[in-house]
Coordinates of C-alpha atoms and ligand atoms in Angstrom, one line a residue:
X1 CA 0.0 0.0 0.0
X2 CA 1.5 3.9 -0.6
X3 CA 0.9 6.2 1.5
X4 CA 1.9 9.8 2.0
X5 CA 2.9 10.2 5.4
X6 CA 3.9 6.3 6.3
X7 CA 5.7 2.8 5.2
X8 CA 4.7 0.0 5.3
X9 CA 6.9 -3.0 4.4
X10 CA 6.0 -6.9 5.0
X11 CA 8.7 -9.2 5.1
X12 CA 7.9 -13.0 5.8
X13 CA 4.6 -12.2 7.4
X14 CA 5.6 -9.1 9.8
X15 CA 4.7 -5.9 8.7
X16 CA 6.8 -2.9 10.2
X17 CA 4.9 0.4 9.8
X18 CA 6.9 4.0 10.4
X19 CA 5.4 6.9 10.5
X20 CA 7.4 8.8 8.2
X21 CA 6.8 12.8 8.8
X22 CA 10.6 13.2 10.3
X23 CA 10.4 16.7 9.6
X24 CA 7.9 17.3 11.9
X25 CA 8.8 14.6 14.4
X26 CA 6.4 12.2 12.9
X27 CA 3.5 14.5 14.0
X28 CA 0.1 12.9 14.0
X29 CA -2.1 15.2 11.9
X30 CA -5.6 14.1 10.4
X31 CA -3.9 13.0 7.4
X32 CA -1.4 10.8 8.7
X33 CA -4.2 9.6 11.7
X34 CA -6.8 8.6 8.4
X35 CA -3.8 6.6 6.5
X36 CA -3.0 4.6 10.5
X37 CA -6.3 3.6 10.2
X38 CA -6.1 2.4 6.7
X39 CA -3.0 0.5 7.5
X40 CA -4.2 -1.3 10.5
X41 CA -7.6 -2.0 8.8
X42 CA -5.9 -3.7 5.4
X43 CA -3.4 -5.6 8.3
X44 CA -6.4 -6.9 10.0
X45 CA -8.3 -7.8 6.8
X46 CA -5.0 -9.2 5.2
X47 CA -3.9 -13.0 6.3
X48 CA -0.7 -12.6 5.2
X49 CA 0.4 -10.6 8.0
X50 CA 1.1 -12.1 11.2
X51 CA 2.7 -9.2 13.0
X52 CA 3.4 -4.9 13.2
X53 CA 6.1 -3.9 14.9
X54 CA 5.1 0.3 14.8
X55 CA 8.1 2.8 14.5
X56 CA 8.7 6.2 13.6
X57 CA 11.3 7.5 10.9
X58 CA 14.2 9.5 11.4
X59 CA 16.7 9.5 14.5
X60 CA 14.9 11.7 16.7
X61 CA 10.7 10.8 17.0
X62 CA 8.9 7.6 17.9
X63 CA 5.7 10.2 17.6
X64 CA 6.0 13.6 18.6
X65 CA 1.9 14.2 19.6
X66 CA -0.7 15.0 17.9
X67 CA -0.4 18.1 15.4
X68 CA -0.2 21.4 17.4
X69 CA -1.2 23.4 14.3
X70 CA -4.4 21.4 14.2
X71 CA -5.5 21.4 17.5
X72 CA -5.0 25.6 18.0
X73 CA -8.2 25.1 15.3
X74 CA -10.5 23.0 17.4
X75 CA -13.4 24.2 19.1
X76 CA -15.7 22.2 21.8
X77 CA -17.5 20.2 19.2
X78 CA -14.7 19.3 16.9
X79 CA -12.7 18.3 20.1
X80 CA -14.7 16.0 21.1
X81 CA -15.0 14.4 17.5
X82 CA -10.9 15.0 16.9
X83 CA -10.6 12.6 20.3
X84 CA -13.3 10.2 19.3
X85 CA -12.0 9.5 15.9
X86 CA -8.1 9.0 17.4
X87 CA -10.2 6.7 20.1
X88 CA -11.5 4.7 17.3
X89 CA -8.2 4.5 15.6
X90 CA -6.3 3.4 18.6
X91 CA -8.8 0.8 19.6
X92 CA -8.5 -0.9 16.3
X93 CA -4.7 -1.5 17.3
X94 CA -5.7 -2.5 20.5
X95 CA -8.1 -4.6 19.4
X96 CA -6.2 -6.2 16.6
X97 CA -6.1 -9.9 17.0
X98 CA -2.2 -10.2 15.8
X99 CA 0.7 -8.9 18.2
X100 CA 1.7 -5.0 17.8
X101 CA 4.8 -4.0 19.1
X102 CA 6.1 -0.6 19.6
X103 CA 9.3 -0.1 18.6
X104 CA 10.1 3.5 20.3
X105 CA 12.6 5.3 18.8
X106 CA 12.9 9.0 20.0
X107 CA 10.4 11.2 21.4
X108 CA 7.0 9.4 22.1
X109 CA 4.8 13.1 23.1
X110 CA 1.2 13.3 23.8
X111 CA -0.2 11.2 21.1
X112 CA 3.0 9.2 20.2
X113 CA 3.3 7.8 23.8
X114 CA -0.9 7.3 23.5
X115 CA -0.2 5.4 20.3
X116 CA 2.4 3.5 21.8
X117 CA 0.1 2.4 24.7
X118 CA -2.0 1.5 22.2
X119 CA 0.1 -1.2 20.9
X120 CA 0.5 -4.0 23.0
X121 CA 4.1 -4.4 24.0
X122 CA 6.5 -1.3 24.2
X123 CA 10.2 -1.6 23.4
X124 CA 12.1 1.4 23.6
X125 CA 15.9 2.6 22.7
X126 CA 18.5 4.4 25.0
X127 CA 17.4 7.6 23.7
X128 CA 13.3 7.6 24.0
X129 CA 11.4 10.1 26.2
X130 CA 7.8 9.6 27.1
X131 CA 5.4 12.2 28.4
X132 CA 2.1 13.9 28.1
X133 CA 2.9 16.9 28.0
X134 CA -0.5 18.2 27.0
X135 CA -1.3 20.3 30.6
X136 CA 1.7 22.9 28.9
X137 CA -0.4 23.3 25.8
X138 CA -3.3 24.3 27.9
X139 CA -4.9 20.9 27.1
X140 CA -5.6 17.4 28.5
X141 CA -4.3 14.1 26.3
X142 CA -7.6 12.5 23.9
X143 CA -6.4 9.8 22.3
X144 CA -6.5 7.2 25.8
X145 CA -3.6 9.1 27.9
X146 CA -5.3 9.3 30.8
X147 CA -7.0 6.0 30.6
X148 CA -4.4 3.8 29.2
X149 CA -1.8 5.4 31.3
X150 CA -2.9 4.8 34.8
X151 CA -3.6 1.4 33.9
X152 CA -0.3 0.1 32.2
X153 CA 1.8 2.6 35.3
X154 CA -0.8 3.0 38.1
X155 CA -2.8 6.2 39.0
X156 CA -0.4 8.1 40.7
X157 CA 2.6 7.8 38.2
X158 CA 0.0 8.3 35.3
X159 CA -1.3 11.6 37.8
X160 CA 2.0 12.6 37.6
X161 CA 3.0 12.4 34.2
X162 CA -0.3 14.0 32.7
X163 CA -0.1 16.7 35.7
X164 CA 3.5 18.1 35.6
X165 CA 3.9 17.3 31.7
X166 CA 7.5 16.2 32.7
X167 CA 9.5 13.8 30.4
X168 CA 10.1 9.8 31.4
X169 CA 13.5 8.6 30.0
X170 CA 13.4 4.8 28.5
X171 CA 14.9 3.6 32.0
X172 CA 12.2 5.9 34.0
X173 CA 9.7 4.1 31.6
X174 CA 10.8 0.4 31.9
X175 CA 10.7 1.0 35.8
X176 CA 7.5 1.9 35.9
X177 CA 6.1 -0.4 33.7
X178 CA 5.4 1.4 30.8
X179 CA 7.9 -0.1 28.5
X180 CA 9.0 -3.8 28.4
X181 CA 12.6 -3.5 27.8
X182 CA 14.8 -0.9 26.6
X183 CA 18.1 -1.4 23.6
X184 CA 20.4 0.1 22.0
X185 CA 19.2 2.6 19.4
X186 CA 21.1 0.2 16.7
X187 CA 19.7 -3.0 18.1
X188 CA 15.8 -1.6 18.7
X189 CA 14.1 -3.0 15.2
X190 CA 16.2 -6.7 15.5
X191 CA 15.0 -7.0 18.9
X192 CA 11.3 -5.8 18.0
X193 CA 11.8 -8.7 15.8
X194 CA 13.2 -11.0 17.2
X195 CA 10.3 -10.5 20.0
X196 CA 7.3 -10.7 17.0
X197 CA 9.0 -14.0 15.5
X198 CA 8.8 -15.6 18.9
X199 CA 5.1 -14.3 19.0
X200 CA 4.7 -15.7 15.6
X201 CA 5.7 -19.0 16.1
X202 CA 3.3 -20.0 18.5
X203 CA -0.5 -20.5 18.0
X204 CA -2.2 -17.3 16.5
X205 CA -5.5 -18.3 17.5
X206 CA -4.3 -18.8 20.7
X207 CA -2.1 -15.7 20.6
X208 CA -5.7 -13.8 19.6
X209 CA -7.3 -15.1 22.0
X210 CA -4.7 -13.8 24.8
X211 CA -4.6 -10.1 23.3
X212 CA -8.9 -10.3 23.6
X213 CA -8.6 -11.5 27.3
X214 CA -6.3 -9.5 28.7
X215 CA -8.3 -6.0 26.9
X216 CA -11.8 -7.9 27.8
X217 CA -10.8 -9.2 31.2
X218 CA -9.1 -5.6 33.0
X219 CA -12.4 -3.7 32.0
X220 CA -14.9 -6.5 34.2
X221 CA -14.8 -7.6 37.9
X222 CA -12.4 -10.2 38.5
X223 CA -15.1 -12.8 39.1
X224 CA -16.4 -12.1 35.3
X225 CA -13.4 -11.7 34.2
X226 CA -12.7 -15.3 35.5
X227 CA -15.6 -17.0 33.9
X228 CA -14.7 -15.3 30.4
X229 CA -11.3 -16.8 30.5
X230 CA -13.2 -20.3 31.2
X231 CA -15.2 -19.6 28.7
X232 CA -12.9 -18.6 25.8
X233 CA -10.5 -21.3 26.9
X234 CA -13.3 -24.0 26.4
X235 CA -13.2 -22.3 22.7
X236 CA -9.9 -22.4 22.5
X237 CA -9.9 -26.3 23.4
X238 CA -12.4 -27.1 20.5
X239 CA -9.4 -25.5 18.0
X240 CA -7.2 -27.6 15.5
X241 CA -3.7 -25.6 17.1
X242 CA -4.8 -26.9 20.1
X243 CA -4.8 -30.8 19.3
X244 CA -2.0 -29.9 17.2
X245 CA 0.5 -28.4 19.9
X246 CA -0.5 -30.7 22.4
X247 CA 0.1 -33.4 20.0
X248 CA 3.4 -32.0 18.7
X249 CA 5.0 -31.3 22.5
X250 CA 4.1 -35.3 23.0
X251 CA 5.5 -36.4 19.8
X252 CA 8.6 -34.6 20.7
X253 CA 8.5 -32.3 17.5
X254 CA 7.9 -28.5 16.2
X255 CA 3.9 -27.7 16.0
X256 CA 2.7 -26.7 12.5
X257 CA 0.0 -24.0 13.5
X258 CA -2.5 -23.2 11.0
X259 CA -4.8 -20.7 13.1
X260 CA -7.9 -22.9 13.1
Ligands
COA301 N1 2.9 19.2 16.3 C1 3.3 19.9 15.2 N2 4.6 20.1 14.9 C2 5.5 19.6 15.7 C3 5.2 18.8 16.9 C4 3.8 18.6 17.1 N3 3.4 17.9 18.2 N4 6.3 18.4 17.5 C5 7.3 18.9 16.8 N5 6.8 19.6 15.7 C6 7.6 20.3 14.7 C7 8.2 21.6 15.2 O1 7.3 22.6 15.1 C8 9.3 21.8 14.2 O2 8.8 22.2 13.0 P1 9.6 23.4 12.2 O3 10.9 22.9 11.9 O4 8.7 23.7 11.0 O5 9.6 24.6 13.1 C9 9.8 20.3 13.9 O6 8.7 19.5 14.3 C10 11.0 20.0 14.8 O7 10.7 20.2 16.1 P2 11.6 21.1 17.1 O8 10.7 21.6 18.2 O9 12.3 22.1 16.3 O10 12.6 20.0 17.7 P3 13.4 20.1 19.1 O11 14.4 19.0 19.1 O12 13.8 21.5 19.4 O13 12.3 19.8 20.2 C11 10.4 18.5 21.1 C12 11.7 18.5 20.2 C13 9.8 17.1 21.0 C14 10.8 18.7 22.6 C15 9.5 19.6 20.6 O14 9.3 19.5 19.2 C16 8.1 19.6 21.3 O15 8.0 20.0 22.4 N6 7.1 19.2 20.5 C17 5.7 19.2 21.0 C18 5.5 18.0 21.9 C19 4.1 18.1 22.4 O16 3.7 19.0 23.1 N7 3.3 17.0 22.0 C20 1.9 16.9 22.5 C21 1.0 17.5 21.4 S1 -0.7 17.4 22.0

């Protein structure tokens, strides 16, 4: 697919998509937010893919936030519609039912480190800085900010970040939990890869179904939240991978998934 404002390359099943606007730090205007969604919508839709790792071009961005020049437009009613559609972009990679990694290579600002929360596992490079540092713009994050954030780093950390506006470095993030692990800048997109392969050698039914229960499970009481994972692993039982990785571990051998 072309696009104006990203890449997106698939090599061997794993898709790697950059936001490529370097000479705004990757910005996220509506133009490059409309093309996410049309990226993430033709790598659900397309089997061939079995895994995004998400990074951002150039040495200095992961995402640098969402487009200041836009936002000093909106009003109250095209606020609340800005947030919504970058809510229903997000969700989508949420949602996906194939593993998205952030790679997070620079600054990840307002909507970059929303995006990256958005993904589900964060790997970051020496040089990353996370914040939300909407409060200094005279506005609160909208794409998930303060909802994803307190929930991945707990509400005081998250309080503090969205409060004070300050920077995290990649160490400052790892040790709060808000990324996994942190590289070199030269060894962040091997490692991203290295961690999808792993993810793509297992069961992607299975693999699916993990992404759905962790999203489903943290929004219900624990009790419900129980009974869905019974449920969903009764479904999970009645699948082909199933018989075939139980059979394979027994027969001593490499499962040959099919994701049925
Ligand atoms: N929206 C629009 N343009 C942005 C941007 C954003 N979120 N972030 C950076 N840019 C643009 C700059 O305006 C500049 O454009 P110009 O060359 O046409 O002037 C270009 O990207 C390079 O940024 P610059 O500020 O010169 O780089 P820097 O190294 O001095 O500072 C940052 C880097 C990230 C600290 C600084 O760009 C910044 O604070 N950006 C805004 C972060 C933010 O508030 N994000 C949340 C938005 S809701």
């Amino acid at each position: 697919m072309e696009f104006n404002n990203l890449l997106l390359e698939v090599k061997d099943g794993l898709a790697v998509l950059t936001i490529n606007r370097p000479d705004k730090l990757n910005a996220l205007n509506n133009e490059v937010m409309k093309e996410i969604k049309a990226a993430f919508e033709h790598i659900r839709e397309n089997d061939e893919v079995k895994a995004v790792i998400v990074t951002g071009a150039g040495e200095k961005a992961f995402v640098a936030g969402a487009d200041i020049t836009e936002i000093h437009t909106l009003d109250e009613t095209s606020g609340t519609y800005f947030a919504q559609v970058g809510h229903d972009i997000f969700t989508l990679i949420e949602k996906l039912p194939k593993p998205v990694i952030a790679a997070v290579n620079g600054f990840a600002l307002g909507g970059g480190c929303e995006l990256a929360m958005a993904c589900h596992i964060r790997l970051a490079s020496e040089n990353a800085r996370f914040g939300q540092p909407e409060v200094s713009l005279g506005i609160t994050p909208g794409y998930g900010g303060t909802q994803r954030l307190p929930r991945l780093v707990g509400k005081g950390r998250a309080l503090e970040m969205v409060m004070t506006g300050n920077m995290v470095s990649a160490d400052q993030a790892q040790s709060i939990g808000l990324v996994n692990h942190v590289y070199a800048a030269d060894e962040l997109m091997a490692k991203a890869e290295e961690m999808a392969r792993t993810i793509m050698s297992k069961g992607p039914a299975a693999v699916a179904m993990c992404i759905r229960l962790v999203n489903e499970g943290l929004d219900l009481p624990l009790d419900e939240a129980k009974a869905h994972e019974a449920k969903l692993f009764g479904e999970i039982c009645a699948t082909g991978d199933m018989k075939e990785g139980t059979a394979a571990f027994m027969e001593k051998r490499k499962p040959n998934f099919t994701g049925k």
